[in-house]
């Protein structure tokens, strides 16, 4: 399930970049907390403000033809593993997804 969750996040990043730009992935210890921190940054258009607060809700999408289930399933999986997921801005434009998994 975690593989599928990260695949959904990465697929969204690739689609957001529309074949141009970079996707950056960084992983490592989560500071003073036990567990890991994974950041996936794209340099696409970013997440529109009207979508951002609902981005992990089922059927929420800004893409034509998207189902709006990929990020909802990713959040559900991360939650079930005792982690958290959030979205923010990438400096210079784009979206950054931050996943924290505890005690792995």
Short mmCIF file of C-alpha atoms in Angstrom, two decimals:
data_model
loop_
_atom_site.label_atom_id
_atom_site.label_comp_id
_atom_site.label_asym_id
_atom_site.label_seq_id
_atom_site.Cartn_x
_atom_site.Cartn_y
_atom_site.Cartn_z
CA UNK A 1 0.00 0.00 0.00
CA UNK A 2 2.80 2.48 0.72
CA UNK A 3 4.32 1.81 -2.68
CA UNK A 4 0.97 2.64 -4.28
CA UNK A 5 0.63 5.78 -2.14
CA UNK A 6 4.03 7.10 -3.24
CA UNK A 7 3.28 6.09 -6.81
CA UNK A 8 0.11 8.22 -6.71
CA UNK A 9 2.01 11.23 -5.36
CA UNK A 10 4.76 10.82 -7.97
CA UNK A 11 2.25 10.35 -10.80
CA UNK A 12 0.58 13.63 -9.82
CA UNK A 13 3.96 15.38 -9.75
CA UNK A 14 4.87 14.09 -13.22
CA UNK A 15 1.49 15.12 -14.62
CA UNK A 16 1.76 18.57 -12.99
CA UNK A 17 5.13 19.16 -14.67
CA UNK A 18 3.66 18.28 -18.08
CA UNK A 19 6.91 16.70 -19.26
CA UNK A 20 9.04 19.72 -18.37
CA UNK A 21 11.03 20.48 -15.26
CA UNK A 22 12.26 18.40 -12.39
CA UNK A 23 10.85 16.34 -9.57
CA UNK A 24 12.97 16.21 -6.45
CA UNK A 25 12.73 13.50 -3.80
CA UNK A 26 14.42 13.79 -0.43
CA UNK A 27 14.22 11.32 2.44
CA UNK A 28 15.89 11.05 5.79
CA UNK A 29 15.42 10.99 9.54
CA UNK A 30 12.61 13.21 10.83
CA UNK A 31 14.65 15.37 13.17
CA UNK A 32 14.06 14.68 16.85
CA UNK A 33 11.18 12.28 16.15
CA UNK A 34 11.57 8.57 15.45
CA UNK A 35 10.73 7.86 11.85
CA UNK A 36 11.37 9.24 8.41
CA UNK A 37 10.49 12.34 6.44
CA UNK A 38 9.95 12.10 2.67
CA UNK A 39 9.54 15.19 0.50
CA UNK A 40 8.41 15.08 -3.12
CA UNK A 41 8.77 18.45 -4.85
CA UNK A 42 7.62 19.28 -8.34
CA UNK A 43 8.08 22.46 -10.31
CA UNK A 44 4.68 22.54 -11.97
CA UNK A 45 1.95 25.13 -11.47
CA UNK A 46 1.38 24.26 -7.79
CA UNK A 47 -1.92 23.50 -6.10
CA UNK A 48 -4.63 26.13 -6.64
CA UNK A 49 -5.67 27.75 -3.34
CA UNK A 50 -9.31 26.71 -3.78
CA UNK A 51 -8.22 23.04 -4.00
CA UNK A 52 -5.44 23.02 -1.38
CA UNK A 53 -7.58 22.56 1.74
CA UNK A 54 -9.51 19.69 0.11
CA UNK A 55 -6.70 18.08 -1.90
CA UNK A 56 -6.79 14.84 0.10
CA UNK A 57 -10.60 14.54 -0.03
CA UNK A 58 -12.03 11.92 -2.42
CA UNK A 59 -13.06 13.22 -5.85
CA UNK A 60 -11.14 16.49 -5.49
CA UNK A 61 -9.11 17.22 -8.61
CA UNK A 62 -7.95 20.16 -10.69
CA UNK A 63 -7.15 17.91 -13.66
CA UNK A 64 -9.52 17.19 -16.50
CA UNK A 65 -10.01 13.45 -16.67
CA UNK A 66 -8.70 12.86 -13.14
CA UNK A 67 -10.76 10.85 -10.67
CA UNK A 68 -9.57 12.69 -7.57
CA UNK A 69 -8.85 9.43 -5.78
CA UNK A 70 -5.05 9.13 -5.98
CA UNK A 71 -4.17 11.58 -3.22
CA UNK A 72 -7.16 10.52 -1.10
CA UNK A 73 -5.88 6.94 -1.20
CA UNK A 74 -2.33 8.10 -0.48
CA UNK A 75 -3.54 9.97 2.61
CA UNK A 76 -5.60 7.02 3.79
CA UNK A 77 -2.59 4.72 3.47
CA UNK A 78 -0.23 7.12 5.24
CA UNK A 79 -2.80 7.60 8.03
CA UNK A 80 -3.17 3.84 8.45
CA UNK A 81 0.61 3.60 8.87
CA UNK A 82 0.53 6.20 11.66
CA UNK A 83 1.96 8.96 9.49
CA UNK A 84 0.97 12.34 8.16
CA UNK A 85 0.89 13.94 4.73
CA UNK A 86 0.64 17.59 3.85
CA UNK A 87 1.08 19.82 0.82
CA UNK A 88 2.92 23.12 0.55
CA UNK A 89 4.56 25.33 -2.02
CA UNK A 90 7.86 24.54 -3.70
CA UNK A 91 10.17 27.58 -3.71
CA UNK A 92 10.21 28.93 -7.25
CA UNK A 93 6.83 27.37 -8.09
CA UNK A 94 5.22 23.98 -7.76
CA UNK A 95 3.98 21.75 -4.97
CA UNK A 96 5.80 19.91 -2.20
CA UNK A 97 4.25 16.86 -0.58
CA UNK A 98 5.67 16.03 2.84
CA UNK A 99 5.09 12.55 4.24
CA UNK A 100 6.15 11.68 7.78
CA UNK A 101 6.16 8.05 8.88
CA UNK A 102 6.88 7.27 12.51
CA UNK A 103 8.79 4.37 13.96
CA UNK A 104 9.67 2.50 10.77
#
